[in-house]
PDB file of C-alpha atoms in Angstrom:
ATOM      1  CA  ASP A   1      13.783  30.639  -0.918  1.00 70.00           C
ATOM      2  CA  ALA A   2      12.942  30.139   2.628  1.00 70.00           C
ATOM      3  CA  LYS A   3      12.821  26.640   4.210  1.00 87.00           C
ATOM      4  CA  THR A   4       9.731  27.491   6.441  1.00 94.00           C
ATOM      5  CA  THR A   5       6.128  28.060   6.635  1.00 95.00           C
ATOM      6  CA  GLN A   6       4.022  29.981   9.116  1.00 97.00           C
ATOM      7  CA  PRO A   7       0.744  30.850   9.575  1.00 97.00           C
ATOM      8  CA  PRO A   8       0.096  34.589   8.051  1.00 97.00           C
ATOM      9  CA  SER A   9      -1.501  35.826  11.362  1.00 98.00           C
ATOM     10  CA  MET A  10      -2.407  35.132  14.835  1.00 98.00           C
ATOM     11  CA  ASP A  11      -4.476  36.597  17.825  1.00 97.00           C
ATOM     12  CA  CYS A  12      -3.661  36.059  21.237  1.00 97.00           C
ATOM     13  CA  ALA A  13      -5.339  37.410  24.096  1.00 97.00           C
ATOM     14  CA  GLU A  14      -3.175  39.335  26.644  1.00 97.00           C
ATOM     15  CA  GLY A  15      -1.794  37.321  29.687  1.00 97.00           C
ATOM     16  CA  ARG A  16      -2.148  34.311  27.600  1.00 97.00           C
ATOM     17  CA  ALA A  17       0.434  31.913  26.257  1.00 97.00           C
ATOM     18  CA  ALA A  18       1.139  32.507  22.274  1.00 98.00           C
ATOM     19  CA  ASN A  19       2.267  29.529  20.379  1.00 98.00           C
ATOM     20  CA  LEU A  20       3.766  30.169  17.440  1.00 98.00           C
ATOM     21  CA  PRO A  21       4.151  27.122  14.869  1.00 98.00           C
ATOM     22  CA  CYS A  22       6.940  26.719  12.420  1.00 97.00           C
ATOM     23  CA  ASN A  23       7.187  23.911   9.457  1.00 96.00           C
ATOM     24  CA  HIS A  24      10.657  23.823   8.229  1.00 94.00           C
ATOM     25  CA  SER A  25      10.468  20.021   6.861  1.00 92.00           C
ATOM     26  CA  THR A  26      13.537  20.335   4.496  1.00 90.00           C
ATOM     27  CA  ILE A  27      15.804  21.352   7.338  1.00 90.00           C
ATOM     28  CA  SER A  28      19.296  19.635   7.006  1.00 86.00           C
ATOM     29  CA  GLY A  29      21.089  18.252  10.168  1.00 83.00           C
ATOM     30  CA  ASN A  30      23.290  20.742  10.905  1.00 84.00           C
ATOM     31  CA  GLU A  31      20.984  23.828  10.135  1.00 89.00           C
ATOM     32  CA  TYR A  32      19.625  25.973  13.243  1.00 92.00           C
ATOM     33  CA  VAL A  33      16.070  27.422  13.756  1.00 95.00           C
ATOM     34  CA  TYR A  34      16.182  31.050  14.531  1.00 96.00           C
ATOM     35  CA  TRP A  35      13.022  33.224  15.876  1.00 97.00           C
ATOM     36  CA  TYR A  36      12.912  37.296  15.342  1.00 98.00           C
ATOM     37  CA  ARG A  37      10.510  39.482  15.843  1.00 98.00           C
ATOM     38  CA  GLN A  38      10.009  42.959  13.844  1.00 98.00           C
ATOM     39  CA  ILE A  39       8.204  45.780  15.495  1.00 96.00           C
ATOM     40  CA  HIS A  40       6.657  48.301  13.421  1.00 88.00           C
ATOM     41  CA  SER A  41       9.671  50.667  12.060  1.00 82.00           C
ATOM     42  CA  GLN A  42      12.217  48.772  13.851  1.00 93.00           C
ATOM     43  CA  GLY A  43      14.931  46.077  13.016  1.00 96.00           C
ATOM     44  CA  PRO A  44      14.196  42.357  13.647  1.00 97.00           C
ATOM     45  CA  GLN A  45      15.219  41.427  17.142  1.00 97.00           C
ATOM     46  CA  TYR A  46      16.531  38.227  18.327  1.00 97.00           C
ATOM     47  CA  ILE A  47      14.369  36.105  20.058  1.00 98.00           C
ATOM     48  CA  ILE A  48      15.895  32.583  20.494  1.00 98.00           C
ATOM     49  CA  HIS A  49      17.650  29.939  18.526  1.00 97.00           C
ATOM     50  CA  GLY A  50      18.303  26.087  18.541  1.00 95.00           C
ATOM     51  CA  LEU A  51      19.334  23.181  16.906  1.00 93.00           C
ATOM     52  CA  LYS A  52      17.492  19.967  18.156  1.00 92.00           C
ATOM     53  CA  ASN A  53      17.098  20.515  21.998  1.00 88.00           C
ATOM     54  CA  ASN A  54      14.228  22.640  23.371  1.00 94.00           C
ATOM     55  CA  GLU A  55      15.543  25.994  24.630  1.00 97.00           C
ATOM     56  CA  THR A  56      14.362  28.685  26.946  1.00 97.00           C
ATOM     57  CA  ASN A  57      15.469  32.240  27.598  1.00 96.00           C
ATOM     58  CA  GLU A  58      14.154  35.411  29.440  1.00 95.00           C
ATOM     59  CA  MET A  59      12.063  36.076  26.394  1.00 95.00           C
ATOM     60  CA  ALA A  60      10.428  32.536  25.034  1.00 98.00           C
ATOM     61  CA  SER A  61      10.825  28.841  24.647  1.00 98.00           C
ATOM     62  CA  LEU A  62      11.482  27.230  21.575  1.00 98.00           C
ATOM     63  CA  ILE A  63      10.198  23.506  21.318  1.00 98.00           C
ATOM     64  CA  ILE A  64      11.526  21.405  18.552  1.00 96.00           C
ATOM     65  CA  THR A  65      10.193  18.163  17.263  1.00 95.00           C
ATOM     66  CA  GLU A  66      12.123  15.297  17.356  1.00 94.00           C
ATOM     67  CA  ASP A  67      12.451  14.833  14.021  1.00 94.00           C
ATOM     68  CA  ARG A  68      13.156  18.452  13.692  1.00 94.00           C
ATOM     69  CA  LYS A  69      10.552  19.203  10.960  1.00 95.00           C
ATOM     70  CA  SER A  70       8.901  21.815  12.571  1.00 96.00           C
ATOM     71  CA  SER A  71       9.153  23.881  15.971  1.00 97.00           C
ATOM     72  CA  THR A  72       7.076  26.090  18.127  1.00 98.00           C
ATOM     73  CA  LEU A  73       7.825  29.547  19.700  1.00 98.00           C
ATOM     74  CA  ILE A  74       6.237  30.025  23.188  1.00 98.00           C
ATOM     75  CA  LEU A  75       5.426  33.319  24.655  1.00 98.00           C
ATOM     76  CA  PRO A  76       4.400  32.186  28.156  1.00 97.00           C
ATOM     77  CA  HIS A  77       2.447  35.529  29.036  1.00 96.00           C
ATOM     78  CA  ALA A  78       1.765  37.533  25.863  1.00 97.00           C
ATOM     79  CA  THR A  79       1.655  41.280  26.444  1.00 97.00           C
ATOM     80  CA  LEU A  80       0.300  44.245  24.530  1.00 97.00           C
ATOM     81  CA  ARG A  81       4.131  44.996  23.362  1.00 96.00           C
ATOM     82  CA  ASP A  82       4.427  41.562  22.003  1.00 97.00           C
ATOM     83  CA  THR A  83       2.217  42.574  18.817  1.00 97.00           C
ATOM     84  CA  ALA A  84       4.798  42.076  16.180  1.00 98.00           C
ATOM     85  CA  VAL A  85       5.666  39.989  13.054  1.00 98.00           C
ATOM     86  CA  TYR A  86       7.600  37.130  13.968  1.00 98.00           C
ATOM     87  CA  TYR A  87       9.627  35.185  11.877  1.00 97.00           C
ATOM     88  CA  CYS A  88      11.015  31.461  11.899  1.00 97.00           C
ATOM     89  CA  ILE A  89      14.285  31.040   9.952  1.00 95.00           C
ATOM     90  CA  VAL A  90      16.338  28.220   9.143  1.00 92.00           C
ATOM     91  CA  ARG A  91      19.929  29.409   8.460  1.00 88.00           C
ATOM     92  CA  VAL A  92      21.054  27.888   5.265  1.00 84.00           C
ATOM     93  CA  SER A  93      24.242  26.715   5.360  1.00 78.00           C
ATOM     94  CA  LEU A  94      26.483  27.568   2.082  1.00 74.00           C
ATOM     95  CA  THR A  95      29.085  24.649   2.830  1.00 65.00           C
ATOM     96  CA  LEU A  96      29.022  21.189   3.740  1.00 61.00           C
ATOM     97  CA  ASP A  97      30.720  21.576   7.133  1.00 64.00           C
ATOM     98  CA  ASN A  98      28.616  24.731   7.847  1.00 60.00           C
ATOM     99  CA  GLN A  99      31.349  27.265   7.460  1.00 67.00           C
ATOM    100  CA  GLY A 100      29.019  30.158   6.475  1.00 76.00           C
ATOM    101  CA  GLY A 101      25.394  30.299   6.398  1.00 82.00           C
ATOM    102  CA  LYS A 102      22.566  32.723   5.990  1.00 87.00           C
ATOM    103  CA  LEU A 103      19.374  33.497   7.246  1.00 91.00           C
ATOM    104  CA  ILE A 104      16.875  33.716   4.678  1.00 88.00           C
ATOM    105  CA  PHE A 105      13.380  35.238   5.848  1.00 91.00           C
ATOM    106  CA  GLY A 106       9.812  33.940   5.319  1.00 89.00           C
ATOM    107  CA  GLN A 107       7.055  35.598   5.297  1.00 93.00           C
ATOM    108  CA  GLY A 108       6.143  35.303   9.065  1.00 96.00           C
ATOM    109  CA  THR A 109       3.320  35.485  11.488  1.00 98.00           C
ATOM    110  CA  GLU A 110       1.531  38.822  12.562  1.00 98.00           C
ATOM    111  CA  LEU A 111       0.946  38.283  16.133  1.00 98.00           C
ATOM    112  CA  SER A 112      -1.936  40.503  17.549  1.00 98.00           C
ATOM    113  CA  VAL A 113      -2.219  40.560  21.369  1.00 98.00           C
ATOM    114  CA  LYS A 114      -5.394  41.802  22.231  1.00 97.00           C
ATOM    115  CA  PRO A 115      -6.638  43.300  25.801  1.00 96.00           C
TER     116      PRO A 115
ATOM    117  CA  ASP B   1      17.754  49.448  22.588  1.00 50.00           C
ATOM    118  CA  THR B   2      19.557  48.230  19.802  1.00 60.00           C
ATOM    119  CA  GLU B   3      23.789  47.680  19.998  1.00 92.00           C
ATOM    120  CA  VAL B   4      23.792  48.280  16.037  1.00 97.00           C
ATOM    121  CA  THR B   5      23.654  51.845  15.364  1.00 97.00           C
ATOM    122  CA  GLN B   6      22.675  53.076  11.886  1.00 98.00           C
ATOM    123  CA  THR B   7      22.597  56.644  10.486  1.00 98.00           C
ATOM    124  CA  PRO B   8      20.786  58.688   8.898  1.00 97.00           C
ATOM    125  CA  LYS B   9      17.443  57.129  10.119  1.00 97.00           C
ATOM    126  CA  HIS B  10      15.620  58.662   7.035  1.00 97.00           C
ATOM    127  CA  LEU B  11      17.171  59.651   3.688  1.00 96.00           C
ATOM    128  CA  VAL B  12      15.412  61.295   0.723  1.00 96.00           C
ATOM    129  CA  MET B  13      17.447  61.579  -2.405  1.00 93.00           C
ATOM    130  CA  GLY B  14      17.162  61.955  -6.062  1.00 91.00           C
ATOM    131  CA  MET B  15      18.181  59.588  -8.828  1.00 90.00           C
ATOM    132  CA  THR B  16      21.340  61.610  -9.457  1.00 89.00           C
ATOM    133  CA  ASN B  17      22.675  62.028  -6.336  1.00 90.00           C
ATOM    134  CA  LYS B  18      25.267  60.183  -4.391  1.00 95.00           C
ATOM    135  CA  LYS B  19      24.876  59.504  -0.852  1.00 96.00           C
ATOM    136  CA  SER B  20      26.060  56.717   2.016  1.00 97.00           C
ATOM    137  CA  LEU B  21      24.628  54.911   4.899  1.00 98.00           C
ATOM    138  CA  LYS B  22      26.479  53.852   7.735  1.00 98.00           C
ATOM    139  CA  CYS B  23      26.319  51.187  10.342  1.00 98.00           C
ATOM    140  CA  GLU B  24      28.196  50.786  13.582  1.00 98.00           C
ATOM    141  CA  GLN B  25      28.684  48.212  16.268  1.00 97.00           C
ATOM    142  CA  HIS B  26      30.892  47.630  19.363  1.00 92.00           C
ATOM    143  CA  MET B  27      30.335  44.301  20.251  1.00 95.00           C
ATOM    144  CA  GLY B  28      33.543  43.252  18.899  1.00 94.00           C
ATOM    145  CA  HIS B  29      31.628  41.184  15.985  1.00 95.00           C
ATOM    146  CA  ARG B  30      33.782  40.105  12.703  1.00 95.00           C
ATOM    147  CA  ALA B  31      30.591  39.954  10.668  1.00 95.00           C
ATOM    148  CA  MET B  32      28.433  42.381   9.422  1.00 97.00           C
ATOM    149  CA  TYR B  33      25.649  42.324   6.710  1.00 97.00           C
ATOM    150  CA  TRP B  34      23.312  44.704   4.773  1.00 98.00           C
ATOM    151  CA  TYR B  35      19.700  43.673   4.113  1.00 97.00           C
ATOM    152  CA  LYS B  36      17.029  45.421   2.319  1.00 97.00           C
ATOM    153  CA  GLN B  37      13.402  45.195   3.486  1.00 97.00           C
ATOM    154  CA  LYS B  38      10.392  46.441   1.033  1.00 96.00           C
ATOM    155  CA  ALA B  39       7.125  47.503   2.549  1.00 93.00           C
ATOM    156  CA  LYS B  40       5.034  44.437   3.899  1.00 92.00           C
ATOM    157  CA  LYS B  41       8.030  41.976   2.969  1.00 94.00           C
ATOM    158  CA  PRO B  42      10.546  40.036   4.842  1.00 95.00           C
ATOM    159  CA  PRO B  43      14.275  41.309   4.774  1.00 96.00           C
ATOM    160  CA  GLU B  44      16.313  40.121   2.009  1.00 95.00           C
ATOM    161  CA  LEU B  45      20.121  39.747   1.985  1.00 95.00           C
ATOM    162  CA  MET B  46      22.292  41.969   0.349  1.00 97.00           C
ATOM    163  CA  PHE B  47      25.666  41.646   1.461  1.00 96.00           C
ATOM    164  CA  VAL B  48      27.852  39.734   3.955  1.00 95.00           C
ATOM    165  CA  TYR B  49      31.540  41.116   5.156  1.00 95.00           C
ATOM    166  CA  SER B  50      33.639  38.922   7.400  1.00 93.00           C
ATOM    167  CA  TYR B  51      36.796  40.164   8.954  1.00 94.00           C
ATOM    168  CA  GLU B  52      36.283  43.482   6.695  1.00 96.00           C
ATOM    169  CA  LYS B  53      36.320  40.994   3.300  1.00 95.00           C
ATOM    170  CA  LEU B  54      33.320  40.817   1.211  1.00 95.00           C
ATOM    171  CA  SER B  55      32.154  37.106   1.535  1.00 92.00           C
ATOM    172  CA  ILE B  56      28.673  37.273  -0.155  1.00 92.00           C
ATOM    173  CA  ASN B  57      27.067  39.488  -2.883  1.00 93.00           C
ATOM    174  CA  GLU B  58      23.413  38.406  -3.615  1.00 93.00           C
ATOM    175  CA  SER B  59      23.862  39.686  -7.204  1.00 92.00           C
ATOM    176  CA  VAL B  60      23.053  43.242  -6.148  1.00 96.00           C
ATOM    177  CA  PRO B  61      23.262  45.984  -8.975  1.00 96.00           C
ATOM    178  CA  SER B  62      26.376  48.050  -9.052  1.00 96.00           C
ATOM    179  CA  ARG B  63      24.555  51.069  -8.031  1.00 96.00           C
ATOM    180  CA  PHE B  64      24.842  49.827  -4.404  1.00 98.00           C
ATOM    181  CA  SER B  65      28.776  49.759  -3.213  1.00 98.00           C
ATOM    182  CA  PRO B  66      29.497  48.254   0.082  1.00 98.00           C
ATOM    183  CA  GLU B  67      32.552  49.248   2.108  1.00 97.00           C
ATOM    184  CA  CYS B  68      33.930  47.850   5.505  1.00 97.00           C
ATOM    185  CA  PRO B  69      36.585  50.507   6.568  1.00 96.00           C
ATOM    186  CA  ASN B  70      37.373  48.589   9.521  1.00 94.00           C
ATOM    187  CA  SER B  71      35.766  45.872  12.236  1.00 92.00           C
ATOM    188  CA  SER B  72      33.133  48.140  13.850  1.00 96.00           C
ATOM    189  CA  LEU B  73      31.869  50.272  10.757  1.00 98.00           C
ATOM    190  CA  LEU B  74      30.037  49.115   7.479  1.00 98.00           C
ATOM    191  CA  ASN B  75      29.046  51.886   4.570  1.00 98.00           C
ATOM    192  CA  LEU B  76      26.544  51.552   1.859  1.00 98.00           C
ATOM    193  CA  HIS B  77      27.501  54.050  -1.102  1.00 98.00           C
ATOM    194  CA  LEU B  78      24.279  54.823  -3.055  1.00 97.00           C
ATOM    195  CA  HIS B  79      24.885  56.440  -6.605  1.00 95.00           C
ATOM    196  CA  ALA B  80      22.101  56.677  -9.645  1.00 93.00           C
ATOM    197  CA  LEU B  81      19.350  54.773  -7.379  1.00 94.00           C
ATOM    198  CA  GLN B  82      15.977  54.060  -8.822  1.00 95.00           C
ATOM    199  CA  PRO B  83      12.879  54.608  -7.163  1.00 94.00           C
ATOM    200  CA  GLU B  84      12.078  50.966  -6.635  1.00 95.00           C
ATOM    201  CA  ASP B  85      15.147  51.124  -4.398  1.00 97.00           C
ATOM    202  CA  SER B  86      13.251  52.770  -1.995  1.00 97.00           C
ATOM    203  CA  ALA B  87      12.971  50.564   0.983  1.00 97.00           C
ATOM    204  CA  LEU B  88      14.168  49.913   4.819  1.00 98.00           C
ATOM    205  CA  TYR B  89      17.839  49.055   4.438  1.00 98.00           C
ATOM    206  CA  LEU B  90      18.850  47.269   7.758  1.00 98.00           C
ATOM    207  CA  CYS B  91      22.571  46.689   9.099  1.00 98.00           C
ATOM    208  CA  ALA B  92      23.277  43.610  10.946  1.00 97.00           C
ATOM    209  CA  SER B  93      26.449  41.728  12.920  1.00 97.00           C
ATOM    210  CA  SER B  94      27.599  38.799  14.256  1.00 95.00           C
ATOM    211  CA  GLN B  95      30.268  37.444  16.510  1.00 94.00           C
ATOM    212  CA  GLU B  96      31.413  35.256  13.208  1.00 91.00           C
ATOM    213  CA  PHE B  97      30.046  34.644   9.792  1.00 90.00           C
ATOM    214  CA  GLN B  98      30.729  30.982  10.298  1.00 86.00           C
ATOM    215  CA  GLY B  99      28.951  29.814  13.487  1.00 83.00           C
ATOM    216  CA  ASN B 100      25.598  29.951  14.512  1.00 89.00           C
ATOM    217  CA  GLN B 101      25.533  32.742  16.928  1.00 92.00           C
ATOM    218  CA  PRO B 102      22.618  35.105  16.129  1.00 94.00           C
ATOM    219  CA  GLN B 103      22.614  38.351  14.111  1.00 96.00           C
ATOM    220  CA  HIS B 104      21.848  41.412  15.889  1.00 96.00           C
ATOM    221  CA  PHE B 105      19.882  44.141  13.711  1.00 97.00           C
ATOM    222  CA  GLY B 106      19.864  47.886  13.759  1.00 97.00           C
ATOM    223  CA  ASP B 107      17.006  49.946  13.198  1.00 97.00           C
ATOM    224  CA  GLY B 108      17.422  50.642   9.566  1.00 97.00           C
ATOM    225  CA  THR B 109      17.652  53.806   7.138  1.00 98.00           C
ATOM    226  CA  ARG B 110      14.507  54.496   5.532  1.00 97.00           C
ATOM    227  CA  LEU B 111      15.252  55.465   1.877  1.00 97.00           C
ATOM    228  CA  SER B 112      13.154  57.358  -0.325  1.00 96.00           C
ATOM    229  CA  ILE B 113      14.432  57.602  -3.986  1.00 95.00           C
ATOM    230  CA  LEU B 114      12.487  60.810  -5.765  1.00 91.00           C
TER     231      LEU B 114
END
């Protein structure tokens, strides 16, 4: 089962920041949080990932709470092309020393960016 | 543009046919994955290959047969599929199965079983 919970849908005005929340209260100490998005008829696109520090790249920022039980993906200036399903995923470790793991997708958040 | 290439993009086949899905990456990744995605559902892991060896089989029926002939190629051989196997089949790759580098996905093969 997925270890993440996300709202099923969200709206955002074009040009505004989109803040997508994710709960992962059962995350283990060595498990990373990944964000992907999937635009209709395409494969999932990697956005960003992190362990406990906040991360930023050219696409987005990832804010992870200090207790690591939740995180927020921030798209600073949403455009119409950001309309997609956004998946927050905890990579589940298969061994105690994190030698191998797998992504278990949850249901995701359908983000609609409106003009 | 995706760096993981899947062919064909669309495939229609009968329940008695044999077909293969192909996936290719030239990023030097040593882990490759097959996922299945039903309409309006998230992707579900099917198989993982690490250094051309099968590492994970998520209890997939034997009518799906994966093959990794070399580090750049991944095939999924299909035989005697059922209508409920109609789905989007996604391939992904990552630098290593161990470690935390992200997986990169292709755009999938949309499979329809008649």
